[in-house]
CSV table of C-alpha atoms in Angstrom, one decimal:
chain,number,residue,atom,x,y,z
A,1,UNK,CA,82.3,27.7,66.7
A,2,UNK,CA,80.4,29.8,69.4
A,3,UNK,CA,77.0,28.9,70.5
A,4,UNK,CA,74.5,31.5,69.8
A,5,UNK,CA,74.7,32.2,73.5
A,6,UNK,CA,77.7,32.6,73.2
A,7,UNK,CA,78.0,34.9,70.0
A,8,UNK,CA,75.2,37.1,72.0
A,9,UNK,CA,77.5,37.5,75.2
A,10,UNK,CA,80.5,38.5,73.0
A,11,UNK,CA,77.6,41.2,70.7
A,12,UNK,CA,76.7,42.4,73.8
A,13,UNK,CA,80.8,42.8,75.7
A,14,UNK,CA,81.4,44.6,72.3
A,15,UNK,CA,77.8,46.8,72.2
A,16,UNK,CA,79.3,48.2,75.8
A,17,UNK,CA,82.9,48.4,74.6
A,18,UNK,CA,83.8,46.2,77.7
A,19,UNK,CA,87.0,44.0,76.9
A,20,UNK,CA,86.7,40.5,78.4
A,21,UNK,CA,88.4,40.9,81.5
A,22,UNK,CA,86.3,44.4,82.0
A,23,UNK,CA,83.0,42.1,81.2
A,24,UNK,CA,84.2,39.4,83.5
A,25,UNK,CA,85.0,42.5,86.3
A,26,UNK,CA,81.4,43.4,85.6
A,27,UNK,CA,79.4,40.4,85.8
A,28,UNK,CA,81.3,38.4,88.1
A,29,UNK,CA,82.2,35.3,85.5
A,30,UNK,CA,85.4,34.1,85.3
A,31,UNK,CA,87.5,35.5,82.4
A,32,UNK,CA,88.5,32.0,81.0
A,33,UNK,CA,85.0,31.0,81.0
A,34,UNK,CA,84.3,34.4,79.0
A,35,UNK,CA,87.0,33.5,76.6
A,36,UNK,CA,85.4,29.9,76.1
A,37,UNK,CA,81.8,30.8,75.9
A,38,UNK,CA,83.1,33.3,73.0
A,39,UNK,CA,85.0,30.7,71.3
A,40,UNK,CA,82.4,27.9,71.6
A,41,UNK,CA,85.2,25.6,73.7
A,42,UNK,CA,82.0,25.7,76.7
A,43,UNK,CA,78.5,26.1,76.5
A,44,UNK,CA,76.8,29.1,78.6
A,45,UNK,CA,74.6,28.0,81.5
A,46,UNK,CA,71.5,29.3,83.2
A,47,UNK,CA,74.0,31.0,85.7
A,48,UNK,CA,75.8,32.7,83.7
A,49,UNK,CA,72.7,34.0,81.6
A,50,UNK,CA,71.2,34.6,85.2
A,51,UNK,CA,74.0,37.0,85.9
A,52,UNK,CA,73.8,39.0,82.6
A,53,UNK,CA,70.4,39.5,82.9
A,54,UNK,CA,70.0,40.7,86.8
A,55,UNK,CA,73.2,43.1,86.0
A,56,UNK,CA,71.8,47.0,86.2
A,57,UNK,CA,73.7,47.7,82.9
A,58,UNK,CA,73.3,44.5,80.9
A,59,UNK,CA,69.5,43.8,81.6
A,60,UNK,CA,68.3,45.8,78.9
A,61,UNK,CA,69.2,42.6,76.7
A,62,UNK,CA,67.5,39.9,78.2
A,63,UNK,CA,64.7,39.8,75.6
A,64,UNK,CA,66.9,39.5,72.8
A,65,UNK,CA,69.1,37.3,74.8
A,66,UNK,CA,66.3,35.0,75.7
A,67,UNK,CA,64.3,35.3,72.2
A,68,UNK,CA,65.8,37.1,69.7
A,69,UNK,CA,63.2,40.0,70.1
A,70,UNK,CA,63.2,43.4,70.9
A,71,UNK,CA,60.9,46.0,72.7
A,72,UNK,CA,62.8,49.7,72.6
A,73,UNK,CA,59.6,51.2,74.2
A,74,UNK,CA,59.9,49.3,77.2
A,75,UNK,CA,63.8,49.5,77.3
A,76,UNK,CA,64.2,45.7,75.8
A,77,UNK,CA,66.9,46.8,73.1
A,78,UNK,CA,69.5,44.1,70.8
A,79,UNK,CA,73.4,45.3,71.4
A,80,UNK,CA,73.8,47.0,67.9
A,81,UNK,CA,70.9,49.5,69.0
A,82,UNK,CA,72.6,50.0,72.8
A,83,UNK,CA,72.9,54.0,73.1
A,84,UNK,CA,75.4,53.4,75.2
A,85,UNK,CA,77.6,50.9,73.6
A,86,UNK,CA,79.9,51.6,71.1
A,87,UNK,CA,78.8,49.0,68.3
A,88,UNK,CA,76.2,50.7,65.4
A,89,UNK,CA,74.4,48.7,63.2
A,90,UNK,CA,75.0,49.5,59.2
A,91,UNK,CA,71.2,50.9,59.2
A,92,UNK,CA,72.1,53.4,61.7
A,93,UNK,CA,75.5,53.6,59.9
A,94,UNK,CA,73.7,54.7,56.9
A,95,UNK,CA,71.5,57.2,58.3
A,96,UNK,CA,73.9,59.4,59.9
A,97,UNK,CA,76.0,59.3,56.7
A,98,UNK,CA,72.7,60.2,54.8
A,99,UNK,CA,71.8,63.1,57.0
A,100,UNK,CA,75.2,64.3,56.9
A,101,UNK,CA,75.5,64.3,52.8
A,102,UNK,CA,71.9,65.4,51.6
A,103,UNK,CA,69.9,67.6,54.8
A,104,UNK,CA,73.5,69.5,55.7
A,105,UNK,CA,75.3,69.7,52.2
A,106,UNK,CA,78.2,68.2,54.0
């Protein structure tokens, strides 16, 4: 079972619709040790969090990643609310599909 570092790094390689060697391109971390943070077979160190939350594209995570919080007004977002990842959270899900039934008669 991943650790919840783990299960973050793979939320957030799937929020940005990186595959693992594309994340391991990105942030410089070895695709093996991608594939065994993600499966729990390792446990993520500082230096791996380190690089995720210095990267230009991933830092937008590091409050989650650190606490489990968010703060969208200063940028601080979780994956499932990345606007420019692929992953959408069911809320979000659920609001386009109710703005497409009942404001557009769709």
């Amino acid at each position: 079972m991943p650790s919840e570092y783990g299960k973050k790094l793979k939320d957030i390689r799937h929020a940005e619709g990186l595959t693992q060697p594309e994340f391991s391109a990105l942030t410089g971390i070895s695709l093996g040790a991608i594939r065994n943070y993600e499966t729990g077979q390792s446990g993520v160190g500082l230096n791996v969090i380190d690089k995720i939350v210095k990267h230009p594209k991933l830092n937008k995570y590091t409050m989650w990643l650190m606490s489990d919080k968010t703060a969208p007004n200063a940028g601080q977002i979780q994956p499932a609310f990345s606007l420019s990842g692929s992953e959408v959270s069911e809320e979000k899900k659920d609001q386009r599909k109710s703005f497409h039934t009942k404001e557009n008669d769709c």
